[in-house]
XYZ file of C-alpha atoms in Angstrom:
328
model
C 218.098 80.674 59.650
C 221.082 81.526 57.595
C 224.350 83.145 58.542
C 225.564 85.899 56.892
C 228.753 86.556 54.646
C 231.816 86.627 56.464
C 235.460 88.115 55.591
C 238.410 85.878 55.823
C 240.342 86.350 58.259
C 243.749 84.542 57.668
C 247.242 84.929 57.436
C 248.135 86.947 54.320
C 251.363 85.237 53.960
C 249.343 81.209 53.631
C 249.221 82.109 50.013
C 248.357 78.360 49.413
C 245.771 77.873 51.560
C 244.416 81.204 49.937
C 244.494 79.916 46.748
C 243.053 76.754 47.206
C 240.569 78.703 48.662
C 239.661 80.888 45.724
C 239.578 77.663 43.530
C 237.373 75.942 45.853
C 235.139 78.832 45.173
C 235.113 78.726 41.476
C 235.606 75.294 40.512
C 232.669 73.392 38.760
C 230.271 71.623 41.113
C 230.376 67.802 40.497
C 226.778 66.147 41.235
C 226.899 63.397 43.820
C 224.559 60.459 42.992
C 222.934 57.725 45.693
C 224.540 55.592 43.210
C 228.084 56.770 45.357
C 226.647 56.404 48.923
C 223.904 54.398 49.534
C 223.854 50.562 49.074
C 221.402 47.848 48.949
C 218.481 50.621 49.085
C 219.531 51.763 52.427
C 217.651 54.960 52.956
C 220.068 56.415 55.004
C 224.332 56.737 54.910
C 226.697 58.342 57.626
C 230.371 58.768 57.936
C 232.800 60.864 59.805
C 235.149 62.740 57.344
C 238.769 64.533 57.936
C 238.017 67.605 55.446
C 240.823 68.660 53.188
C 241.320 70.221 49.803
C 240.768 67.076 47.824
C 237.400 67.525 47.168
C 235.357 70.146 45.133
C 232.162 72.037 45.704
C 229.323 69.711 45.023
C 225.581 69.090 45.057
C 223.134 66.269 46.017
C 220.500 64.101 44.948
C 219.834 63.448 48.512
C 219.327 65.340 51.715
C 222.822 65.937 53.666
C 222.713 66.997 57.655
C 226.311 68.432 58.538
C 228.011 68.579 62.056
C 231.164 70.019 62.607
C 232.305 68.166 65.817
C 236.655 69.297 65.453
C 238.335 71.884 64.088
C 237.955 75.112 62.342
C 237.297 76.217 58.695
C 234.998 77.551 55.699
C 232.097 76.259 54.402
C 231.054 77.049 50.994
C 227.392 77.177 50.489
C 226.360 78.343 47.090
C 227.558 81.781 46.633
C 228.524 82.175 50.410
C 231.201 81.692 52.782
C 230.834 80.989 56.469
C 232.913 80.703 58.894
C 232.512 77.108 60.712
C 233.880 75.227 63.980
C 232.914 72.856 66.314
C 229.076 72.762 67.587
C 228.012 74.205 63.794
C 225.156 72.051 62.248
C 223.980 72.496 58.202
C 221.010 71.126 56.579
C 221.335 70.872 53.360
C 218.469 69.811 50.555
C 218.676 68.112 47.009
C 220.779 70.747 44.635
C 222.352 72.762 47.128
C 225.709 72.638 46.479
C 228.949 73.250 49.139
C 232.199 72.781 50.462
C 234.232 72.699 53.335
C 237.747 73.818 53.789
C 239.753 73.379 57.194
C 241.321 76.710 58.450
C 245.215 75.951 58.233
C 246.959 72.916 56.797
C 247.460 72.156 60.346
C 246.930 68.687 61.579
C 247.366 69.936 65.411
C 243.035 70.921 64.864
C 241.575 68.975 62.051
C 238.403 70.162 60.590
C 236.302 66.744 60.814
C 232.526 66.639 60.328
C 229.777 63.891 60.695
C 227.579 63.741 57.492
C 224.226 62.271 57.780
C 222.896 61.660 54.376
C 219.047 60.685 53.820
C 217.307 59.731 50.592
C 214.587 62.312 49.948
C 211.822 59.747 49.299
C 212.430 58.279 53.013
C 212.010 61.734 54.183
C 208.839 62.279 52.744
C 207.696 58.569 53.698
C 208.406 59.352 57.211
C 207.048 62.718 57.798
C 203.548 61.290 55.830
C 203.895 57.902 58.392
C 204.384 60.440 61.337
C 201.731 63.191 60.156
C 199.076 60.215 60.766
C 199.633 61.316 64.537
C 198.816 64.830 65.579
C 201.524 67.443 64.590
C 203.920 64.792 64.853
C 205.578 65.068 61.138
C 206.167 68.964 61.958
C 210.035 68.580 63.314
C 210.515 66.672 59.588
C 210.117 70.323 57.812
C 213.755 70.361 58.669
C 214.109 68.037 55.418
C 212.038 70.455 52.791
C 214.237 72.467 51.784
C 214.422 73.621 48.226
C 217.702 73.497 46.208
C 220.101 75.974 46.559
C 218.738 76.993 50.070
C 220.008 75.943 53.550
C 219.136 75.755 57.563
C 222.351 76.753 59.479
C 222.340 76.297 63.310
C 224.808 76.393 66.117
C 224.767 73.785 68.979
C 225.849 76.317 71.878
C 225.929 73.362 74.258
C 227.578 70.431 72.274
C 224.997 68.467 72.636
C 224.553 66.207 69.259
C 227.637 65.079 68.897
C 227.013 62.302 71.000
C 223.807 61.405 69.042
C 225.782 61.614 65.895
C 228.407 59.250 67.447
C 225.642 56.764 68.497
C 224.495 56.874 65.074
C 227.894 56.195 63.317
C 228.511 53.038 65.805
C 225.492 51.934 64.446
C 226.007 52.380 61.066
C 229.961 51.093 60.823
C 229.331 48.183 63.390
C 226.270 46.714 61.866
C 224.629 45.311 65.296
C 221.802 43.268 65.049
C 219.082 45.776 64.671
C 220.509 48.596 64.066
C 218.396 49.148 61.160
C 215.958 50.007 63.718
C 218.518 51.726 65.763
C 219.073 54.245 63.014
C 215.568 55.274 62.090
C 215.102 55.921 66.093
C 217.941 57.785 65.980
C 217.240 59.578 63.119
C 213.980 60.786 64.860
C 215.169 61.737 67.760
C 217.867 63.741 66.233
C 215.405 65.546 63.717
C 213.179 66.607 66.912
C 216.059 68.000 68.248
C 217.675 69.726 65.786
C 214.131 71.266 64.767
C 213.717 72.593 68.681
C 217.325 73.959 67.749
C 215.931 75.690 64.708
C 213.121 77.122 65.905
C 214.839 78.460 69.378
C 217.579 80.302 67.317
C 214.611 81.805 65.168
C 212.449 82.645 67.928
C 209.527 80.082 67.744
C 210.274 78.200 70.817
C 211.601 79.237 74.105
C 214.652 77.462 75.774
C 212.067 75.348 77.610
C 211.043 74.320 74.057
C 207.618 75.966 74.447
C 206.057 78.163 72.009
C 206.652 82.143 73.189
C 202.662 83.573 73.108
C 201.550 86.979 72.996
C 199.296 87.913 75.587
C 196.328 89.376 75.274
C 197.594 93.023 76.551
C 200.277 92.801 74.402
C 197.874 91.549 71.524
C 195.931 94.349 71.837
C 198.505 96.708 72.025
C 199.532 94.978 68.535
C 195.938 95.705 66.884
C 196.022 99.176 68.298
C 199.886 100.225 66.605
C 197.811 98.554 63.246
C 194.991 100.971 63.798
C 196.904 103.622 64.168
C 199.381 103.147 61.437
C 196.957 101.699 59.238
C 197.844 104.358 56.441
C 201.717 103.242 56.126
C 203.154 100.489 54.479
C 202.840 98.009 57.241
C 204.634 94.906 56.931
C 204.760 91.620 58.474
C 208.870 92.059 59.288
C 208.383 95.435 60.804
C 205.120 93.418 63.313
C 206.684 90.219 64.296
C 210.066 93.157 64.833
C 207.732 94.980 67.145
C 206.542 91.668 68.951
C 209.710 90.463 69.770
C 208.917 86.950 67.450
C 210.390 85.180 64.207
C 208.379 86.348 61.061
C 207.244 82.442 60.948
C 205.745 82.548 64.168
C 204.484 85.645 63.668
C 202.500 84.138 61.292
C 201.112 81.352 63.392
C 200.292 83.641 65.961
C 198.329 86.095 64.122
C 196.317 83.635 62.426
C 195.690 82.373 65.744
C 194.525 85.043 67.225
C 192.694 86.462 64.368
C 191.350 83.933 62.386
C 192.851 84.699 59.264
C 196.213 86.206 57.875
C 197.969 89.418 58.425
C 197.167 90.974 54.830
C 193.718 89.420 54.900
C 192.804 91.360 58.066
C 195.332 94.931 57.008
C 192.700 94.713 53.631
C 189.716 94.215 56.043
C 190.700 96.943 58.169
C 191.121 99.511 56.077
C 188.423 98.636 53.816
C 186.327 99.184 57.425
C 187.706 102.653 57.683
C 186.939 103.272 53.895
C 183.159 102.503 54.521
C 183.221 104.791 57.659
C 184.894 107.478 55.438
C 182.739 107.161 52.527
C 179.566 107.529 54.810
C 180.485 110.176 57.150
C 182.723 112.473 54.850
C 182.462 113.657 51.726
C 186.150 112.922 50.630
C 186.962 112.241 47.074
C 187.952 108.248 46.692
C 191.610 109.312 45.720
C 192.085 111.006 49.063
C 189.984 108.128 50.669
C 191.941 105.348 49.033
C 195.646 107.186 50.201
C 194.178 108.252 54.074
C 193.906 103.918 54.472
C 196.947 102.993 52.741
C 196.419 102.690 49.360
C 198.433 104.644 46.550
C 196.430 103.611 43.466
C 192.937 104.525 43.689
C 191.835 101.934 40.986
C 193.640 98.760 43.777
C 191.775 100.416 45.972
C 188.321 99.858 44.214
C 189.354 96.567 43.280
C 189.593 95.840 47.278
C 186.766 97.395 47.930
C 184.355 95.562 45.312
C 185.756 92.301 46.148
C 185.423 92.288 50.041
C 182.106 94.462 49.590
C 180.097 93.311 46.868
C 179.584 96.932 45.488
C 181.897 99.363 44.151
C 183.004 102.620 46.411
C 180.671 104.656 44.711
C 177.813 101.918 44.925
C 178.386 101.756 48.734
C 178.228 105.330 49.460
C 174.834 106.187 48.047
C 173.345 103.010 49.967
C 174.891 103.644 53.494
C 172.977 100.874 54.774
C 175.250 98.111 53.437
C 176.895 96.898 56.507
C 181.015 96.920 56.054
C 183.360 94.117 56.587
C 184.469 92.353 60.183
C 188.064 91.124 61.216
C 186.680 88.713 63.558
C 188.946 89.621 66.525
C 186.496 91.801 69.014
């Protein structure tokens, strides 16, 4: 989920901070190695940072998890700006490259952020060792990110800052162990930043179930299909009308129907177009545009491949039996 573009809103008269600002924005990005972090083949590196205007934009080689727990400021993700405070959480993957500026010179509310920094490799290694279990390696898809994108997330209730703290003890105080400590810890606190994720897009409920679609509501869903099956119906504009993410959307409909959305829109209308082609004697142009498709010649294409035979073919031997969705 990523938050929009926001305007500045600062005092016109901090002409520094605005110009530091601006620079921040167009200064080159330097590329941070694991070289500068992690030692002794440590998979995993955490500190708690005062952010300033000494550093510039910059991008990864490994994966970065960001949590704001003082302060106000900026972030600078790419070609965006965001406004950031306490409770906001980033996930960042290899080549996106950011920033993050503290509101005011002001050391009354310092802009401070935890940053959790995990070599890629481990990642992977961990969501293959937990995959070996059921649908446990699924809250790890909050490390696959490709470069340039980003997960943003707000943590209404404060809740992982204390898991981050836990985490840094760990990491600065070296107890016996606390290798262990820190993988543990590092599970935990990708389960709950994916239930985070996936609440804030829709996917889970605050119970951290998944939200289902009953089957009124289901059919009611095949029925709006049905009866716009001649516009250009899109999986936004369905998972809009269902009240569900675009992801779960997904998940649901291939549930439910046994295949994907566009796999059962073609089947669909490629149904009506046998109907059509049997009891009317409509040209295929006005055939092809009454189920939703523009170009006649797609339309054939369509046809032949889910039918075997061409439009024409099909017509004069009615007995050919026409596609089925699988859902009644």
């Amino acid at each position: 989920m990523m938050q929009g573009e926001v305007t500045l809103d600062m005092d016109n008269s901090d002409l520094f901070l605005k110009n530091v600002m601006r620079k921040a924005a167009t200064a080159p990005v330097h590329q941070s190695s694991v070289s500068e972090y992690f030692k002794d083949g440590f998979p995993l590196f955490l500190n708690r940072w005062p952010e300033g205007f000494e550093l510039r934009a910059h991008s990864h080689d490994y994966i970065e998890i960001v949590y704001v727990t003082s302060g106000e400021g900026y972030h600078y993700i790419g070609d965006r700006v965001e406004k950031t405070g306490k409770g906001c959480l980033y996930l960042l993957p290899v080549g996106t490259s950011h920033i993050l500026r503290p509101a005011s010179t002001s050391a009354r509310n310092p802009l401070i952020v935890y940053n959790l920094c995990v070599l890629p490799e481990f990642a992977a290694e961990l969501g293959a060792w937990m995959g070996n279990y059921g649908s446990g390696g699924e809250p790890l898809f909050i490390f696959t990110g490709e470069p340039g994108s980003y997960i943003a997330v707000e943590d209404r209730g404060l809740e992982l800052g204390e898991a981050f703290e836990s985490m840094y003890r760990e990491y600065t105080g070296q107890p016996w162990g606390f290798e262990a400590s820190l993988f543990a810890g590092l599970l935990k606190l990708s389960v709950r930043i994916a239930r985070l994720v996936k609440q804030q897009t829709g996917e889970l409920n605050e119970t951290g179930h998944s939200p289902q679609v009953n089957s009124g509501e289901w059919s009611e869903l095949l029925q709006y299909i049905s009866l716009h099956i001649a516009e250009p119906l899109t999986l936004s504009q369905l998972a809009a009308e269902a009240g569900i993410s675009n992801r779960h959307f997904i998940r649901l409909f291939r549930q439910q129907a046994g295949m994907s959305f566009s796999d059962y829109l073609q089947h669909k209308r490629i149904e009506l177009a046998c109907h059509l082609l049997i009891e009317t004697g409509r040209k295929m142009p006005d055939i092809a545009k009454s189920i939703g498709y523009q170009n006649t010649a797609h339309f054939r294409e369509i046809f032949r491949k889910l039918m075997g035979v061409s439009p024409s073919e099909y017509r004069k031997a009615p007995g050919i039996s026409g596609p089925t969705s699988h859902t009644e």
